[in-house]
Amino acid sequence: MENHRIADIFDEIADVLELQDESVFRIRSYRRGARAIRDLPEDVRTLVERGELLKVPGIGKSLTEKVEEILGTGTSEFYEKIKKAPEYKLLPLLRIPGVGPRHAIQFYRVLGIVTVDDLEEAARAGRLHDLERMGEKLEERILKGIEQYRRRTGRFRLAEGMLHAEAVAAKVGKLKGVTRIDIAGSCRRMKETIGDIDILVISKSAKKVMDVFTSMKSVSEVIARGATKSSVLLEAGIQVDLRVLRRENYGAALHYFTGSKDHNVAIRDRAKRRGLRVSEYGVFNVETAERLGGASEEEVFAALGLPFIPPELRENSGELEAADEGRLPRLVEAGDIKGDLHMHTTATDGRNTPREMAVAARRLGYRYVAITDHSKAVRVAGGLDAEELRAHIEAIRKANKEVDGIEILAGVEVDIMKDGGLDLPDDVLRQCDVVIAAVHSGFNMPEARMTRRILKALENENVNILAHPTGRLIGEREPYEVDIEAVIAAARKCGVALELNAFPDRLDLKDVHCRAAREAGVKISIGTDAHAVAHLANMRYGVGTARRGWCEAGDILNAMTLPKLRKFLARRRRDRAKPGV
Ligand SMILES: [Zn+2]
Ligand SMILES: [Zn+2]
């Protein structure tokens, strides 16, 4: 398999050289070399050992030396240098159908686009088509290309999976004879990524369900079609399994297909200890074969002496013990959320005005929102300096007077600089109702330094919330290295809330960290980081993640009433202002 690896290295080198606008001859020589090695009928190592690599057409002296170096050391000095070039980070863009090197480098230089997500956002916002050598058609093609690219890359983000699952469920659920339909699996557990989609149905006419399910427009391939179970591959690349079940088994099946595997194993163990057997068909007494239930999930749990355990908790991470001892949390629900404390507007990189955001939030039943645009360090977003923020605060106050039925809080998402200082002076931060602090650059520092940086920012008395505390982008960027326990402890000490950023590619804090924060007594602010009215709807993924983190309404900052929230926000500054405190 060394042939492929070496060929891939040469291709990557050629890609980067192309992005760097290097000589065509050099680029071509790496490409030709890659192809020659990939097509070799035998192991490149044996060819080298026989001293015959130079005889292969397309491989000159310089490439032969590189091959020998890679075979000897596992890499080559030149390749390591290439990997450090800024253009190397752009390589995923080249794998998107429709994006060539000239475009990739143009996107990077003109718009600062590095990741596939950046590109998608820019294309959706219509920021590409006015560039040189672009146009609306090409922009559309790139969006399609991104879809195809994602299809090839395994697991899907929860939001994407959920939307597909709900589209299928809506279509099938409408059919006559369907009396119940559920999305099971990791979607139901609100896991941050999902592998495939499981849908369960009760229907008098299974045939009709299967007909409709397998012939939906969104289906690219029918993998299997049976009387009670069919599987399809959607054009988006997600597999969907649909089962038609009998009413008396439904609860057992729903429990079984919701998982997780670990939870199901723990459930079966518990059953065994009680002389019972649990399967997707029900709960049975092993000795008498008597069926103890299975029509509903409640029946399944009750047969095992347990109360209902919400799907989000089913990870075998203590939920059985808690259920057994009657100390399951009363998980936060969508209806508990009273506002959204993180969003952007046209003042920076958002698409709507504060007034439009507030009106949309009011429609969601919220009592308050905070407008939190970027500070000046986020140059690509047109971040605000102190003067601009002052004017923006005034504009927000004005909008607040004009819009009834919802309170618009003036805020900012201020950058945490590399030394832990904030991007804006205290006097302007003090004028904000809400200050969110966030790391948007300098991700690659060692853990100790990053932790110090964040703790220093939390000590600023004007900071209320730490945004997306680990900086990860699901499937795109690992979290930066930070001692999250130290951050949680500091947040508690300083009276700062940690954010659970509900943007689908962030979900940061993630579930287990939410649980740790809650246990430490730190409030969690579920913010959508909406850059447009439509993004406000992402709150559900934040709530789902908070539920996976065992959070109750009382743990959530934006489940507070407005007066309580105001108290929380003002407390820090007041405490500091009092001498001796
Ligand atoms: Zn941010
Ligand atoms: Zn933001």
Coordinates of C-alpha atoms and ligand atoms in Angstrom, one line a residue:
M1 CA 0.0 0.0 0.0
E2 CA 3.0 2.2 0.0
N3 CA 2.4 3.0 -3.6
H4 CA -0.8 4.7 -2.8
R5 CA 0.5 6.7 0.0
I6 CA 3.5 8.0 -1.9
A7 CA 1.2 8.8 -4.9
D8 CA -1.1 10.7 -2.6
I9 CA 1.8 12.7 -1.2
F10 CA 2.9 13.6 -4.6
D11 CA -0.6 14.7 -5.5
E12 CA -0.8 16.8 -2.4
I13 CA 2.5 18.5 -3.2
A14 CA 1.2 19.2 -6.8
D15 CA -2.0 20.6 -5.4
V16 CA -0.2 23.0 -3.0
L17 CA 2.3 24.0 -5.7
E18 CA -0.6 24.8 -8.0
L19 CA -2.3 26.9 -5.2
Q20 CA 1.1 28.7 -4.9
D21 CA 1.1 29.4 -8.6
E22 CA 4.4 27.5 -9.1
S23 CA 5.8 26.5 -12.4
V24 CA 3.5 24.3 -14.5
F25 CA 6.4 21.9 -15.3
R26 CA 7.1 21.2 -11.7
I27 CA 3.4 20.6 -10.9
R28 CA 3.1 18.4 -13.9
S29 CA 6.1 16.3 -12.9
Y30 CA 4.6 15.6 -9.5
R31 CA 1.3 14.7 -11.1
R32 CA 2.9 12.4 -13.6
G33 CA 4.9 10.8 -10.9
A34 CA 1.9 10.2 -8.7
R35 CA 0.1 8.5 -11.6
A36 CA 3.1 6.4 -12.5
I37 CA 3.5 5.1 -9.0
R38 CA -0.2 4.5 -8.5
D39 CA -0.3 2.4 -11.7
L40 CA 2.8 0.3 -10.9
P41 CA 2.1 -3.4 -11.1
E42 CA 4.2 -4.1 -8.1
D43 CA 5.4 -2.7 -4.8
V44 CA 7.5 0.5 -5.3
R45 CA 9.9 -0.7 -2.6
T46 CA 11.0 -3.8 -4.6
L47 CA 11.5 -1.6 -7.7
V48 CA 13.7 0.7 -5.6
E49 CA 15.6 -2.3 -4.2
R50 CA 16.3 -3.5 -7.7
G51 CA 17.4 0.0 -8.6
E52 CA 14.8 0.2 -11.4
L53 CA 12.5 3.0 -10.3
L54 CA 14.3 5.5 -12.6
K55 CA 13.3 3.3 -15.6
V56 CA 9.6 3.9 -15.0
P57 CA 8.4 6.5 -17.4
G58 CA 7.3 9.7 -15.6
I59 CA 9.8 9.3 -12.7
G60 CA 13.0 11.3 -12.9
K61 CA 16.0 11.6 -10.6
S62 CA 14.4 14.1 -8.2
L63 CA 11.3 12.0 -7.7
T64 CA 13.3 8.8 -7.2
E65 CA 15.2 10.5 -4.4
K66 CA 11.9 11.6 -2.8
V67 CA 10.5 8.1 -3.0
E68 CA 13.7 6.7 -1.4
E69 CA 13.5 9.3 1.3
I70 CA 9.8 8.5 2.1
L71 CA 10.5 4.7 2.1
G72 CA 13.3 5.3 4.5
T73 CA 11.9 7.9 6.9
G74 CA 8.2 7.8 6.3
T75 CA 8.1 11.3 4.9
S76 CA 10.2 13.8 3.0
E77 CA 11.6 17.1 4.1
F78 CA 10.0 18.9 1.2
Y79 CA 6.6 17.4 1.9
E80 CA 6.8 18.5 5.6
K81 CA 7.6 22.0 4.4
I82 CA 4.6 21.8 2.0
K83 CA 2.3 20.8 4.9
K84 CA 3.3 24.0 6.8
A85 CA 2.3 26.3 3.9
P86 CA -1.0 28.2 4.5
E87 CA -2.2 26.8 1.2
Y88 CA -2.1 23.2 2.5
K89 CA -5.2 23.9 4.7
L90 CA -7.1 24.7 1.5
L91 CA -6.8 21.2 0.1
P92 CA -10.3 20.0 1.2
L93 CA -11.7 22.8 -1.0
L94 CA -10.1 21.2 -4.0
R95 CA -12.0 18.0 -3.4
I96 CA -15.3 19.8 -3.9
P97 CA -16.6 19.3 -7.4
G98 CA -16.5 22.6 -9.3
V99 CA -13.7 24.2 -7.2
G100 CA -10.4 24.3 -9.0
P101 CA -7.1 25.7 -7.6
R102 CA -7.6 29.1 -9.1
H103 CA -10.9 29.5 -7.4
A104 CA -9.7 28.1 -4.1
I105 CA -6.9 30.6 -3.9
Q106 CA -9.1 33.4 -5.0
F107 CA -11.6 32.5 -2.3
Y108 CA -8.9 32.4 0.2
R109 CA -7.2 35.7 -0.8
V110 CA -10.3 37.8 -1.3
L111 CA -12.7 36.3 1.2
G112 CA -10.5 34.6 3.7
I113 CA -12.2 31.3 3.0
V114 CA -10.3 28.3 4.5
T115 CA -12.8 25.5 5.3
V116 CA -15.6 23.9 3.4
D117 CA -18.0 25.5 5.9
D118 CA -16.6 28.9 5.2
L119 CA -17.1 28.3 1.5
E120 CA -20.7 27.1 2.0
E121 CA -21.6 30.1 4.1
A122 CA -20.1 32.4 1.5
A123 CA -21.9 30.7 -1.4
R124 CA -25.2 30.7 0.5
A125 CA -24.8 34.4 1.3
G126 CA -24.2 35.1 -2.4
R127 CA -20.7 36.4 -1.8
L128 CA -19.0 34.4 -4.5
H129 CA -20.7 35.2 -7.7
D130 CA -19.4 38.8 -8.0
L131 CA -15.8 37.6 -7.9
E132 CA -13.7 37.6 -11.0
R133 CA -14.2 34.5 -13.2
M134 CA -17.3 33.5 -11.1
G135 CA -21.0 34.0 -11.7
E136 CA -24.3 32.8 -10.3
K137 CA -24.2 29.5 -12.2
L138 CA -20.8 28.6 -10.8
E139 CA -21.9 29.6 -7.3
E140 CA -24.8 27.2 -7.5
R141 CA -22.6 24.4 -8.9
I142 CA -20.2 24.9 -5.9
L143 CA -23.1 24.5 -3.5
K144 CA -24.1 21.3 -5.2
G145 CA -20.5 20.2 -5.1
I146 CA -20.3 20.8 -1.3
E147 CA -23.4 18.5 -0.9
Q148 CA -21.6 15.8 -2.9
Y149 CA -18.4 16.3 -0.9
R150 CA -20.3 15.9 2.4
R151 CA -22.0 12.8 1.1
R152 CA -18.7 11.1 0.8
T153 CA -17.5 11.9 4.3
G154 CA -19.3 9.4 6.5
R155 CA -21.2 10.7 9.5
F156 CA -23.6 13.5 9.3
R157 CA -24.2 16.4 11.6
L158 CA -27.3 16.1 13.8
A159 CA -29.1 19.0 12.1
E160 CA -28.6 17.6 8.6
G161 CA -29.7 14.1 9.7
M162 CA -32.7 15.5 11.5
L163 CA -34.0 17.5 8.6
H164 CA -33.8 14.5 6.3
A165 CA -35.4 12.3 8.9
E166 CA -38.2 14.7 9.4
A167 CA -38.8 15.1 5.7
V168 CA -39.2 11.3 5.3
A169 CA -41.4 11.1 8.4
A170 CA -43.6 13.9 7.2
K171 CA -44.1 12.3 3.8
V172 CA -44.8 8.8 5.2
G173 CA -46.8 10.1 8.2
K174 CA -49.3 11.7 5.9
L175 CA -50.4 8.4 4.4
K176 CA -53.8 7.0 5.2
G177 CA -53.5 4.1 7.6
V178 CA -50.4 5.4 9.4
T179 CA -51.4 5.8 13.0
R180 CA -47.9 6.4 14.4
I181 CA -44.5 7.3 13.2
D182 CA -41.3 7.9 15.1
I183 CA -37.7 8.9 14.3
A184 CA -35.6 6.5 16.4
G185 CA -31.8 6.0 16.6
S186 CA -29.2 8.6 17.3
C187 CA -31.4 11.4 15.9
R188 CA -33.9 10.7 18.7
R189 CA -31.1 10.8 21.2
M190 CA -29.9 14.1 19.7
K191 CA -26.4 12.8 19.3
E192 CA -24.1 15.4 17.7
T193 CA -23.4 13.2 14.6
I194 CA -25.5 10.4 13.1
G195 CA -24.6 7.5 11.0
D196 CA -28.0 6.6 9.5
I197 CA -31.7 7.2 10.1
D198 CA -34.2 4.8 11.7
I199 CA -37.9 5.3 11.3
L200 CA -40.6 3.2 12.9
V201 CA -44.2 3.1 11.7
I202 CA -47.6 1.6 12.8
S203 CA -49.8 1.2 9.7
K204 CA -52.6 -1.0 8.5
S205 CA -51.1 -0.9 5.0
A206 CA -47.4 -1.7 5.1
K207 CA -47.3 -2.2 1.3
K208 CA -48.5 1.4 0.7
V209 CA -45.9 2.7 3.2
M210 CA -43.1 0.8 1.4
D211 CA -44.3 2.0 -2.0
V212 CA -44.1 5.6 -1.0
F213 CA -41.0 5.3 1.1
T214 CA -38.9 3.6 -1.7
S215 CA -40.1 5.9 -4.5
M216 CA -39.6 9.3 -2.8
K217 CA -37.9 11.9 -5.0
S218 CA -35.0 12.2 -2.5
V219 CA -34.1 8.5 -2.9
S220 CA -31.1 7.7 -5.0
E221 CA -31.0 3.9 -4.4
V222 CA -33.3 1.3 -2.9
I223 CA -30.9 -0.9 -0.9
A224 CA -33.6 -3.4 0.2
R225 CA -37.3 -3.7 0.0
G226 CA -39.3 -6.0 2.2
A227 CA -42.8 -6.4 3.5
T228 CA -42.0 -4.8 6.9
K229 CA -38.6 -3.3 6.5
S230 CA -37.0 -1.4 3.7
S231 CA -33.7 0.6 3.3
V232 CA -32.9 3.4 1.0
L233 CA -30.0 5.7 0.3
L234 CA -31.0 9.3 0.0
E235 CA -29.4 11.5 -2.5
A236 CA -27.7 13.3 0.4
G237 CA -25.9 10.0 1.0
I238 CA -27.7 9.1 4.2
Q239 CA -29.2 5.6 4.6
V240 CA -32.7 5.4 6.0
D241 CA -34.2 2.2 7.4
L242 CA -38.0 2.1 7.8
R243 CA -39.9 -0.6 9.7
V244 CA -43.6 -1.2 9.9
L245 CA -44.4 -2.7 13.3
R246 CA -47.3 -4.3 15.2
R247 CA -48.9 -2.1 17.9
E248 CA -48.2 -4.6 20.7
N249 CA -44.5 -4.6 20.0
Y250 CA -44.1 -0.9 19.2
G251 CA -42.7 0.3 22.5
A252 CA -40.1 -2.5 22.7
A253 CA -39.0 -1.8 19.1
L254 CA -38.9 1.9 19.7
H255 CA -36.7 1.4 22.7
Y256 CA -34.5 -1.1 20.9
F257 CA -34.0 1.0 17.8
T258 CA -33.4 4.2 19.8
G259 CA -30.4 2.7 21.5
S260 CA -27.7 3.4 22.4
K261 CA -26.1 0.0 22.1
D262 CA -24.5 0.5 25.5
H263 CA -27.8 1.5 27.1
N264 CA -29.5 -1.6 25.5
V265 CA -26.8 -3.9 26.8
A266 CA -27.2 -2.4 30.3
I267 CA -31.0 -2.9 30.1
R268 CA -30.6 -6.5 29.0
D269 CA -28.3 -7.2 31.9
R270 CA -30.7 -5.7 34.4
A271 CA -33.5 -7.8 32.9
K272 CA -31.3 -10.9 33.2
R273 CA -30.8 -10.3 36.9
R274 CA -34.5 -10.2 37.3
G275 CA -35.2 -13.4 35.4
L276 CA -36.4 -11.4 32.4
R277 CA -35.5 -11.1 28.7
V278 CA -35.9 -7.9 26.7
S279 CA -35.9 -7.9 22.9
E280 CA -37.3 -5.7 20.2
Y281 CA -40.6 -7.6 20.6
G282 CA -41.2 -7.1 24.3
V283 CA -40.2 -8.0 27.8
F284 CA -40.6 -11.7 28.7
N285 CA -40.3 -13.8 31.8
V286 CA -37.6 -16.3 31.0
E287 CA -39.1 -19.2 33.0
T288 CA -42.7 -18.9 32.1
A289 CA -42.3 -17.2 28.7
E290 CA -45.0 -14.8 29.8
R291 CA -45.0 -11.5 28.0
L292 CA -44.9 -8.6 30.5
G293 CA -45.3 -5.8 28.0
G294 CA -43.8 -3.9 25.1
A295 CA -46.6 -1.8 23.6
S296 CA -45.0 1.4 24.9
E297 CA -41.5 2.3 26.2
E298 CA -43.1 3.0 29.5
E299 CA -44.2 -0.6 29.7
V300 CA -40.6 -1.8 28.9
F301 CA -39.1 0.3 31.7
A302 CA -41.9 -0.5 34.1
A303 CA -41.4 -4.2 33.7
L304 CA -37.8 -3.6 34.8
G305 CA -38.9 -1.5 37.8
L306 CA -37.8 1.8 36.2
P307 CA -39.4 5.1 35.3
F308 CA -39.3 6.3 31.7
I309 CA -35.8 7.4 30.8
P310 CA -35.6 10.2 28.2
P311 CA -33.9 9.1 25.0
E312 CA -31.1 11.8 25.3
L313 CA -29.9 10.1 28.5
R314 CA -29.7 6.6 27.1
E315 CA -25.9 6.3 26.9
N316 CA -25.3 4.0 29.9
S317 CA -23.6 6.9 31.6
G318 CA -25.5 6.5 34.9
E319 CA -29.1 6.9 33.7
L320 CA -30.1 3.4 34.9
E321 CA -28.7 4.0 38.4
A322 CA -30.3 7.4 38.6
A323 CA -33.7 6.0 37.4
D324 CA -33.4 3.2 39.9
E325 CA -32.8 5.7 42.7
G326 CA -35.5 8.1 41.6
R327 CA -33.0 10.9 40.8
L328 CA -33.4 11.4 37.1
P329 CA -33.2 15.0 36.2
R330 CA -36.2 16.9 34.9
L331 CA -34.6 17.8 31.6
V332 CA -34.9 21.3 30.1
E333 CA -37.5 21.5 27.3
A334 CA -37.9 23.7 24.3
G335 CA -40.7 25.5 26.0
D336 CA -38.5 26.5 28.9
I337 CA -36.4 28.7 26.7
K338 CA -37.2 32.4 27.1
G339 CA -34.7 34.0 24.9
D340 CA -31.6 33.8 22.8
L341 CA -28.4 35.6 23.9
H342 CA -26.1 35.2 20.9
M343 CA -26.8 36.6 17.4
H344 CA -25.3 38.8 14.7
T345 CA -26.8 41.4 12.5
T346 CA -26.0 43.5 9.5
A347 CA -23.8 45.6 11.7
T348 CA -21.2 42.8 11.2
D349 CA -21.6 39.5 9.3
G350 CA -25.3 38.9 9.9
R351 CA -28.0 39.2 7.3
N352 CA -30.8 40.8 9.3
T353 CA -31.2 44.0 11.4
P354 CA -31.7 43.9 15.2
R355 CA -35.3 44.7 14.7
E356 CA -35.8 41.8 12.3
M357 CA -34.1 39.4 14.6
A358 CA -36.2 40.6 17.5
V359 CA -39.5 40.3 15.6
A360 CA -38.5 36.8 14.5
A361 CA -37.6 35.8 18.1
R362 CA -40.9 37.2 19.3
R363 CA -42.6 34.9 16.9
L364 CA -40.8 32.0 18.6
G365 CA -42.4 33.1 21.9
Y366 CA -39.2 34.5 23.4
R367 CA -39.3 37.3 25.9
Y368 CA -35.8 38.7 25.1
V369 CA -32.9 38.5 22.8
A370 CA -29.3 39.9 22.9
I371 CA -27.7 41.4 19.9
T372 CA -24.0 40.4 20.0
D373 CA -22.1 41.4 17.0
H374 CA -18.3 40.8 16.5
S375 CA -15.5 43.1 17.7
K376 CA -12.9 44.5 15.5
A377 CA -10.4 41.6 15.6
V378 CA -12.7 39.5 13.5
R379 CA -11.9 41.5 10.4
V380 CA -13.5 39.1 7.9
A381 CA -16.8 39.7 9.7
G382 CA -16.4 43.5 9.8
G383 CA -16.1 43.5 13.6
L384 CA -16.9 46.7 15.4
D385 CA -14.4 49.1 17.1
A386 CA -15.4 51.0 20.3
E387 CA -16.9 53.9 18.4
E388 CA -19.0 51.7 16.1
L389 CA -20.1 49.6 19.0
R390 CA -21.3 52.7 20.9
A391 CA -23.4 53.7 17.8
H392 CA -24.6 50.1 17.5
I393 CA -25.8 50.1 21.1
E394 CA -27.7 53.2 20.5
A395 CA -29.3 51.7 17.4
I396 CA -30.3 48.6 19.5
R397 CA -31.8 50.8 22.2
K398 CA -33.8 52.5 19.6
A399 CA -35.0 49.3 18.1
N400 CA -36.0 48.1 21.6
K401 CA -38.2 51.1 22.0
E402 CA -39.9 50.5 18.7
V403 CA -40.5 46.7 19.0
D404 CA -43.1 45.7 21.5
G405 CA -43.4 42.4 23.4
I406 CA -39.8 41.5 23.5
E407 CA -36.8 43.0 25.2
I408 CA -33.7 43.6 22.9
L409 CA -30.6 43.6 25.0
A410 CA -27.5 45.3 23.7
G411 CA -24.5 43.1 23.7
V412 CA -21.3 42.2 21.9
E413 CA -19.2 39.1 21.2
V414 CA -15.8 40.5 22.1
D415 CA -12.7 38.7 21.0
I416 CA -10.3 37.3 23.5
M417 CA -6.8 38.3 22.3
K418 CA -3.8 36.0 22.5
D419 CA -2.8 37.4 25.9
G420 CA -6.2 37.1 27.4
G421 CA -7.0 40.8 27.1
L422 CA -10.3 41.8 25.4
D423 CA -10.5 43.4 22.0
L424 CA -12.5 46.4 23.3
P425 CA -12.0 48.8 26.2
D426 CA -13.9 48.3 29.5
D427 CA -15.8 51.5 29.3
V428 CA -17.7 50.5 26.2
L429 CA -18.2 46.9 27.4
R430 CA -19.7 48.4 30.5
Q431 CA -22.4 50.0 28.4
C432 CA -23.5 46.6 27.1
D433 CA -26.2 44.5 28.9
V434 CA -24.5 41.3 27.8
V435 CA -20.9 40.7 27.0
I436 CA -19.9 37.4 25.4
A437 CA -16.2 36.7 25.2
A438 CA -14.9 34.4 22.5
V439 CA -11.7 32.9 21.0
H440 CA -11.7 33.3 17.2
S441 CA -7.9 33.2 16.4
G442 CA -4.7 31.8 17.7
F443 CA -6.2 28.3 18.1
N444 CA -2.8 26.5 18.1
M445 CA -1.4 27.5 21.4
P446 CA -0.3 24.9 24.0
E447 CA -3.0 23.9 26.6
A448 CA -1.5 25.8 29.5
R449 CA -1.3 29.0 27.5
M450 CA -4.8 28.7 26.1
T451 CA -6.2 28.0 29.5
R452 CA -4.4 31.0 31.0
R453 CA -5.7 33.2 28.2
I454 CA -9.3 32.2 28.7
L455 CA -9.2 32.4 32.5
K456 CA -7.7 35.9 32.3
A457 CA -10.6 36.9 30.0
L458 CA -13.2 35.5 32.5
E459 CA -11.7 37.6 35.2
N460 CA -12.8 40.8 33.4
E461 CA -15.8 41.9 35.4
N462 CA -17.7 42.9 32.3
V463 CA -17.8 39.4 30.8
N464 CA -21.0 37.4 31.3
I465 CA -20.7 34.5 28.9
L466 CA -17.9 32.5 27.4
A467 CA -18.9 31.6 23.8
H468 CA -18.2 28.3 22.2
P469 CA -15.7 27.4 24.9
T470 CA -13.7 24.8 23.0
G471 CA -13.8 26.2 19.5
R472 CA -14.5 22.9 17.7
L473 CA -16.3 22.5 14.4
I474 CA -17.8 19.1 14.2
G475 CA -16.1 17.1 11.4
E476 CA -13.9 20.1 10.5
R477 CA -11.8 21.3 13.3
E478 CA -10.7 19.7 16.5
P479 CA -11.3 21.7 19.7
Y480 CA -8.3 23.8 20.7
E481 CA -6.4 22.5 23.7
V482 CA -7.8 23.8 26.9
D483 CA -8.2 22.6 30.4
I484 CA -12.0 22.5 30.4
E485 CA -12.2 21.7 34.1
A486 CA -10.2 24.7 34.9
V487 CA -12.5 26.8 32.7
I488 CA -15.6 25.4 34.5
A489 CA -14.1 26.1 37.9
A490 CA -13.2 29.7 36.9
A491 CA -16.6 30.3 35.4
R492 CA -18.1 29.3 38.7
K493 CA -15.8 31.5 40.7
C494 CA -16.3 34.5 38.4
G495 CA -20.1 34.1 37.9
V496 CA -19.7 33.7 34.2
A497 CA -22.0 31.4 32.2
L498 CA -20.6 29.0 29.7
E499 CA -22.3 28.9 26.3
L500 CA -23.7 25.9 24.6
N501 CA -23.5 27.3 21.1
A502 CA -26.4 25.7 19.2
F503 CA -25.0 26.3 15.7
P504 CA -25.2 22.9 14.1
D505 CA -21.5 22.6 13.4
R506 CA -20.5 23.7 16.8
L507 CA -22.7 22.3 19.6
D508 CA -20.0 23.6 21.9
L509 CA -20.0 23.0 24.9
K510 CA -20.7 19.4 24.1
D511 CA -22.9 17.1 26.1
V512 CA -20.4 15.7 28.6
H513 CA -19.0 19.2 29.3
C514 CA -22.5 20.6 29.8
R515 CA -23.0 17.9 32.4
A516 CA -19.7 18.7 34.2
A517 CA -20.6 22.5 34.1
R518 CA -24.0 21.8 35.5
E519 CA -22.6 19.6 38.3
A520 CA -20.2 22.4 39.2
G521 CA -23.1 24.9 39.4
V522 CA -22.2 26.9 36.3
K523 CA -25.1 28.3 34.3
I524 CA -25.3 27.4 30.7
S525 CA -26.4 29.8 28.0
I526 CA -27.9 28.1 24.9
G527 CA -27.2 30.6 22.1
T528 CA -27.9 30.0 18.4
D529 CA -25.1 32.4 17.2
A530 CA -27.7 33.2 14.5
H531 CA -26.4 35.1 11.5
A532 CA -29.9 35.2 10.0
V533 CA -33.4 35.0 11.1
A534 CA -33.7 31.3 10.0
H535 CA -30.8 30.3 12.3
L536 CA -32.8 31.1 15.4
A537 CA -34.5 27.7 14.8
N538 CA -31.3 25.9 15.7
M539 CA -32.1 26.4 19.4
R540 CA -33.6 22.9 19.3
Y541 CA -30.1 21.3 18.8
G542 CA -28.8 23.3 21.7
V543 CA -31.7 22.1 23.9
G544 CA -31.1 18.5 22.7
T545 CA -27.4 18.7 23.6
A546 CA -28.2 20.3 27.0
R547 CA -30.6 17.4 27.7
R548 CA -27.8 15.0 26.8
G549 CA -25.8 16.9 29.4
W550 CA -28.5 16.2 32.0
C551 CA -29.5 19.9 32.2
E552 CA -32.6 21.1 33.9
A553 CA -34.4 24.4 33.2
G554 CA -32.7 25.8 36.3
D555 CA -29.3 25.2 34.8
I556 CA -30.0 27.3 31.7
L557 CA -29.3 31.0 31.7
N558 CA -31.8 31.8 29.0
A559 CA -34.5 29.9 30.7
M560 CA -34.5 32.6 33.3
T561 CA -37.2 35.3 33.4
L562 CA -36.0 38.7 32.2
P563 CA -35.7 40.2 35.7
K564 CA -33.7 37.2 37.0
L565 CA -31.5 37.3 33.9
R566 CA -30.9 41.1 34.4
K567 CA -29.9 40.4 38.0
F568 CA -27.5 37.7 36.9
L569 CA -25.9 39.9 34.3
A570 CA -25.6 42.9 36.6
R571 CA -24.4 41.1 39.7
R572 CA -20.7 40.8 38.7
R573 CA -20.3 44.4 38.0
R574 CA -22.2 45.5 41.1
D575 CA -20.2 43.2 43.3
R576 CA -17.0 44.6 42.0
A577 CA -18.2 48.1 42.4
K578 CA -18.8 47.6 46.1
P579 CA -15.7 48.3 48.0
G580 CA -14.3 45.4 49.9
V581 CA -16.1 42.7 47.9
Ligands
ZN1 ZN -18.0 33.3 17.8
ZN2 ZN -21.1 34.7 17.2

